[in-house]
Coordinates of N, CA and C in Angstrom, one line a residue:
M26 N 49.0 105.5 -98.5 CA 49.0 106.9 -98.6 C 47.8 107.4 -99.4
F27 N 47.2 106.5 -100.3 CA 46.1 106.9 -101.1 C 44.9 106.0 -100.7
P28 N 43.8 106.5 -100.2 CA 42.7 105.7 -99.8 C 41.9 105.1 -101.0
P29 N 41.3 104.0 -100.7 CA 40.5 103.4 -101.8 C 39.1 104.0 -101.9
I30 N 39.0 105.3 -101.9 CA 37.7 106.0 -101.8 C 36.9 105.8 -103.0
F31 N 37.5 105.9 -104.2 CA 36.7 105.7 -105.4 C 36.2 104.2 -105.5
A32 N 37.0 103.3 -105.2 CA 36.6 101.9 -105.3 C 35.4 101.6 -104.4
I33 N 35.4 102.1 -103.2 CA 34.3 101.9 -102.3 C 33.0 102.6 -102.8
A34 N 33.2 103.8 -103.3 CA 32.0 104.5 -103.8 C 31.4 103.8 -105.0
A35 N 32.3 103.3 -105.9 CA 31.9 102.7 -107.2 C 31.3 101.3 -106.9
S36 N 31.6 100.7 -105.8 CA 31.0 99.4 -105.5 C 29.7 99.4 -104.8
S37 N 29.2 100.6 -104.5 CA 27.9 100.8 -103.9 C 26.8 101.0 -104.9
S38 N 25.8 100.1 -104.8 CA 24.7 100.3 -105.8 C 23.9 101.5 -105.5
D39 N 23.8 102.0 -104.2 CA 23.1 103.2 -103.9 C 23.8 104.4 -104.6
V40 N 25.2 104.4 -104.5 CA 25.9 105.5 -105.1 C 25.8 105.5 -106.6
T41 N 25.9 104.3 -107.2 CA 25.9 104.2 -108.7 C 24.5 104.5 -109.2
S42 N 23.4 104.3 -108.4 CA 22.1 104.6 -108.8 C 21.9 106.1 -109.0
L43 N 22.7 106.9 -108.2 CA 22.6 108.3 -108.3 C 23.7 108.9 -109.2
L44 N 24.9 108.3 -109.2 CA 26.0 108.9 -109.9 C 26.4 108.1 -111.2
G45 N 25.7 107.1 -111.5 CA 26.0 106.4 -112.7 C 27.0 105.3 -112.5
A46 N 27.2 104.5 -113.5 CA 28.1 103.4 -113.3 C 29.3 103.4 -114.4
N47 N 29.1 104.1 -115.5 CA 30.1 104.1 -116.5 C 30.0 105.4 -117.3
P48 N 30.6 106.5 -116.8 CA 31.5 106.5 -115.6 C 30.7 106.8 -114.3
V49 N 31.3 106.4 -113.2 CA 30.8 106.9 -111.9 C 31.2 108.3 -111.8
R50 N 30.2 109.2 -111.6 CA 30.5 110.6 -111.5 C 31.0 111.0 -110.1
F51 N 32.1 110.4 -109.7 CA 32.8 110.7 -108.4 C 34.2 111.0 -108.8
Y52 N 34.6 112.2 -108.8 CA 35.8 112.7 -109.5 C 36.9 113.1 -108.5
L53 N 38.1 112.9 -108.8 CA 39.2 113.5 -108.1 C 39.2 115.0 -108.3
F54 N 39.6 115.8 -107.3 CA 39.5 117.3 -107.4 C 40.0 117.8 -108.7
G55 N 39.3 118.8 -109.3 CA 39.7 119.4 -110.5 C 39.3 118.7 -111.8
E56 N 38.7 117.5 -111.7 CA 38.4 116.7 -112.8 C 37.0 116.9 -113.4
A57 N 36.1 117.3 -112.5 CA 34.7 117.6 -113.0 C 34.7 118.9 -113.7
T58 N 34.0 119.0 -114.8 CA 33.9 120.3 -115.5 C 32.4 120.8 -115.4
Q59 N 32.2 122.0 -115.9 CA 30.9 122.6 -115.9 C 29.9 121.8 -116.7
Q60 N 30.4 121.0 -117.7 CA 29.5 120.2 -118.5 C 29.2 118.8 -117.9
T61 N 29.8 118.5 -116.8 CA 29.6 117.2 -116.1 C 28.1 117.0 -115.8
A62 N 27.6 115.9 -116.1 CA 26.2 115.6 -115.7 C 26.0 115.7 -114.2
K63 N 24.8 116.2 -113.8 CA 24.5 116.3 -112.4 C 23.5 115.3 -112.0
P64 N 23.6 114.8 -110.7 CA 24.5 115.2 -109.7 C 25.9 114.5 -109.9
Y65 N 26.8 115.0 -109.2 CA 28.2 114.4 -109.1 C 28.8 114.7 -107.8
A66 N 29.9 114.1 -107.5 CA 30.7 114.4 -106.3 C 32.2 114.4 -106.6
V67 N 32.9 115.1 -105.8 CA 34.4 115.2 -105.9 C 35.0 114.9 -104.6
W68 N 36.3 114.5 -104.7 CA 37.0 114.3 -103.4 C 38.5 114.7 -103.6
Q69 N 39.1 114.9 -102.4 CA 40.5 115.3 -102.4 C 41.1 115.0 -101.0
I70 N 42.4 114.7 -101.0 CA 43.1 114.6 -99.8 C 43.4 116.0 -99.2
V71 N 42.9 116.2 -98.0 CA 43.2 117.6 -97.4 C 44.2 117.6 -96.4
T72 N 44.5 116.5 -95.7 CA 45.6 116.4 -94.8 C 45.9 115.0 -94.5
G73 N 47.0 114.8 -93.8 CA 47.4 113.4 -93.4 C 48.7 113.4 -92.7
H74 N 49.1 112.3 -92.1 CA 50.4 112.2 -91.5 C 50.7 110.7 -91.3
P75 N 52.0 110.4 -91.3 CA 52.4 109.0 -91.1 C 52.2 108.6 -89.6
G76 N 51.9 107.3 -89.4 CA 51.8 106.8 -88.0 C 53.2 106.6 -87.4
N77 N 53.9 107.7 -87.1 CA 55.3 107.6 -86.7 C 55.4 106.9 -85.3
T78 N 56.5 106.2 -85.2 CA 57.0 105.6 -83.9 C 58.5 105.8 -83.8
L79 N 59.0 105.7 -82.6 CA 60.4 105.8 -82.4 C 61.2 104.6 -82.7
S80 N 60.6 103.5 -82.8 CA 61.3 102.2 -82.9 C 61.4 101.7 -84.4
C81 N 60.6 102.2 -85.3 CA 60.7 101.8 -86.7 C 59.9 102.7 -87.6
R82 N 60.1 102.4 -88.9 CA 59.3 103.2 -89.9 C 57.8 103.1 -89.6
P83 N 57.0 104.0 -90.0 CA 55.6 103.9 -89.9 C 55.0 102.7 -90.7
D84 N 54.0 102.0 -90.2 CA 53.4 101.0 -91.0 C 52.0 101.3 -91.4
H85 N 51.6 102.6 -91.2 CA 50.3 103.1 -91.7 C 50.4 104.6 -91.8
D86 N 49.4 105.1 -92.5 CA 49.3 106.6 -92.7 C 47.8 107.0 -92.3
Y87 N 47.7 108.1 -91.7 CA 46.4 108.7 -91.4 C 46.1 109.7 -92.5
I88 N 45.0 109.6 -93.2 CA 44.6 110.5 -94.3 C 43.2 111.0 -94.1
T89 N 43.0 112.3 -94.3 CA 41.7 112.9 -94.3 C 41.3 113.3 -95.7
T90 N 40.2 112.9 -96.2 CA 39.7 113.3 -97.5 C 38.4 114.2 -97.3
Q91 N 38.3 115.1 -98.2 CA 37.1 115.9 -98.2 C 36.3 115.5 -99.4
V92 N 35.0 115.3 -99.1 CA 34.0 114.9 -100.2 C 33.0 116.0 -100.3
D93 N 32.7 116.4 -101.6 CA 31.7 117.4 -101.8 C 30.7 116.8 -102.9
A94 N 29.4 116.8 -102.5 CA 28.4 116.3 -103.4 C 27.7 117.5 -104.0
Y95 N 27.5 117.5 -105.3 CA 26.8 118.6 -106.0 C 25.6 118.2 -106.7
G96 N 24.6 119.0 -106.7 CA 23.3 118.7 -107.5 C 22.6 120.0 -107.8
T97 N 21.6 119.9 -108.7 CA 20.8 121.0 -109.1 C 19.7 121.4 -108.1
S98 N 19.6 120.6 -107.1 CA 18.7 120.9 -106.0 C 19.3 120.5 -104.7
A99 N 18.8 121.0 -103.6 CA 19.4 120.6 -102.3 C 19.1 119.2 -102.0
S100 N 18.0 118.7 -102.4 CA 17.7 117.3 -102.1 C 18.6 116.4 -103.0
S101 N 18.9 116.7 -104.2 CA 19.8 115.9 -105.0 C 21.2 115.8 -104.4
A102 N 21.7 117.0 -104.0 CA 23.1 117.0 -103.3 C 23.0 116.2 -102.0
R103 N 22.0 116.3 -101.2 CA 21.9 115.6 -100.0 C 21.8 114.1 -100.2
N104 N 21.0 113.7 -101.2 CA 20.9 112.3 -101.5 C 22.2 111.6 -101.9
V105 N 23.0 112.3 -102.6 CA 24.3 111.8 -103.0 C 25.2 111.8 -101.8
A106 N 25.2 112.8 -100.9 CA 26.0 112.8 -99.7 C 25.6 111.6 -98.8
R107 N 24.3 111.4 -98.7 CA 23.9 110.3 -97.8 C 24.4 108.9 -98.4
A108 N 24.2 108.7 -99.7 CA 24.7 107.5 -100.3 C 26.2 107.3 -100.1
L109 N 26.9 108.3 -100.3 CA 28.4 108.2 -100.1 C 28.7 108.0 -98.7
R110 N 28.1 108.7 -97.8 CA 28.3 108.5 -96.3 C 28.1 107.0 -96.0
D111 N 26.9 106.5 -96.4 CA 26.6 105.1 -96.1 C 27.6 104.1 -96.6
A112 N 28.0 104.3 -97.9 CA 29.0 103.4 -98.5 C 30.3 103.4 -97.7
F113 N 30.8 104.6 -97.3 CA 32.0 104.7 -96.6 C 31.9 104.0 -95.2
E114 N 30.8 104.3 -94.5 CA 30.6 103.8 -93.2 C 30.5 102.2 -93.2
E115 N 29.7 101.8 -94.2 CA 29.5 100.3 -94.3 C 30.7 99.6 -94.7
S116 N 31.7 100.2 -95.3 CA 32.9 99.6 -95.8 C 33.8 99.1 -94.6
G117 N 33.6 99.8 -93.5 CA 34.5 99.5 -92.3 C 35.9 99.9 -92.5
E118 N 36.2 100.7 -93.6 CA 37.6 101.1 -93.8 C 37.9 102.5 -93.4
C119 N 36.9 103.3 -93.0 CA 37.1 104.7 -92.7 C 36.0 105.2 -91.8
Y120 N 36.1 106.5 -91.4 CA 35.1 107.1 -90.5 C 34.8 108.5 -91.0
I121 N 33.5 108.9 -90.9 CA 33.1 110.2 -91.1 C 33.6 111.0 -89.9
T122 N 34.3 112.1 -90.1 CA 34.8 112.9 -89.0 C 34.3 114.3 -88.9
A123 N 33.7 114.8 -90.0 CA 33.2 116.2 -90.0 C 32.1 116.4 -91.0
W124 N 31.1 117.2 -90.7 CA 30.2 117.7 -91.7 C 30.6 119.1 -92.0
R125 N 30.8 119.4 -93.3 CA 31.4 120.6 -93.8 C 30.3 121.6 -94.3
G126 N 29.1 121.4 -94.0 CA 28.0 122.3 -94.3 C 27.5 122.2 -95.7
E127 N 26.5 123.1 -96.0 CA 25.8 123.1 -97.3 C 25.9 124.5 -97.8
S128 N 25.9 124.6 -99.1 CA 25.9 126.0 -99.7 C 25.3 125.9 -101.1
K129 N 25.0 127.0 -101.7 CA 24.7 127.1 -103.1 C 25.7 128.0 -103.7
E130 N 26.4 127.5 -104.8 CA 27.4 128.3 -105.4 C 26.8 129.3 -106.4
A131 N 27.1 130.5 -106.2 CA 26.6 131.6 -107.0 C 27.0 131.5 -108.5
S132 N 28.2 131.0 -108.7 CA 28.7 131.0 -110.1 C 28.1 129.8 -110.9
T133 N 27.7 128.7 -110.3 CA 27.2 127.6 -111.0 C 25.7 127.3 -110.7
N134 N 25.2 127.9 -109.6 CA 23.8 127.6 -109.1 C 23.7 126.2 -108.7
L135 N 24.8 125.5 -108.3 CA 24.7 124.2 -107.8 C 24.7 124.2 -106.3
F136 N 23.9 123.2 -105.8 CA 23.9 123.0 -104.3 C 25.1 122.0 -103.9
R137 N 25.7 122.3 -102.8 CA 26.8 121.5 -102.4 C 26.6 121.0 -100.9
V138 N 27.0 119.8 -100.7 CA 27.0 119.2 -99.3 C 28.4 118.6 -99.1
G139 N 29.1 119.0 -98.0 CA 30.4 118.5 -97.8 C 30.6 117.8 -96.5
F140 N 31.6 116.8 -96.5 CA 32.0 116.1 -95.3 C 33.4 115.6 -95.4
D141 N 34.0 115.2 -94.3 CA 35.3 114.7 -94.2 C 35.3 113.2 -93.9
V142 N 36.2 112.5 -94.5 CA 36.3 111.0 -94.2 C 37.8 110.8 -93.8
E143 N 37.9 110.1 -92.7 CA 39.3 109.8 -92.1 C 39.6 108.3 -92.4
W144 N 40.8 108.1 -92.8 CA 41.3 106.8 -93.2 C 42.6 106.4 -92.4
I145 N 42.7 105.2 -92.1 CA 44.0 104.6 -91.6 C 44.5 103.6 -92.7
I146 N 45.5 104.0 -93.4 CA 45.9 103.2 -94.6 C 47.2 102.4 -94.2
D147 N 47.1 101.1 -94.2 CA 48.2 100.2 -93.9 C 49.2 100.4 -95.1
R148 N 50.5 100.5 -94.8 CA 51.5 100.5 -95.8 C 51.8 99.0 -96.2
A149 N 51.7 98.7 -97.4 CA 52.0 97.3 -97.8 C 53.3 97.2 -98.5

């Protein structure tokens, strides 16, 4: 039910070269503050459902996570988004399913790049 999204991001040297290693600035929603060093990224589960069957309990869950990369420039946010995309795709554990666009937040002046990651999580 909960994807290994942080573990995959934290194991990528490309991600940690941009987001640091201790801590890795890849936060669960609501955990990054205005004082967080830039760039950083956040993630959250936005939807999901069990892999229901008529014959037995589900043995897996489908989970969609939203990832947003933030930076003080468009190139900074884009570089983080690329590194995270590559880490997730190379893991073989998930798929990128949507690009959620780019924006500049008026309240923080930070650039944002967003995308969705789909997971099939086996129930153990």
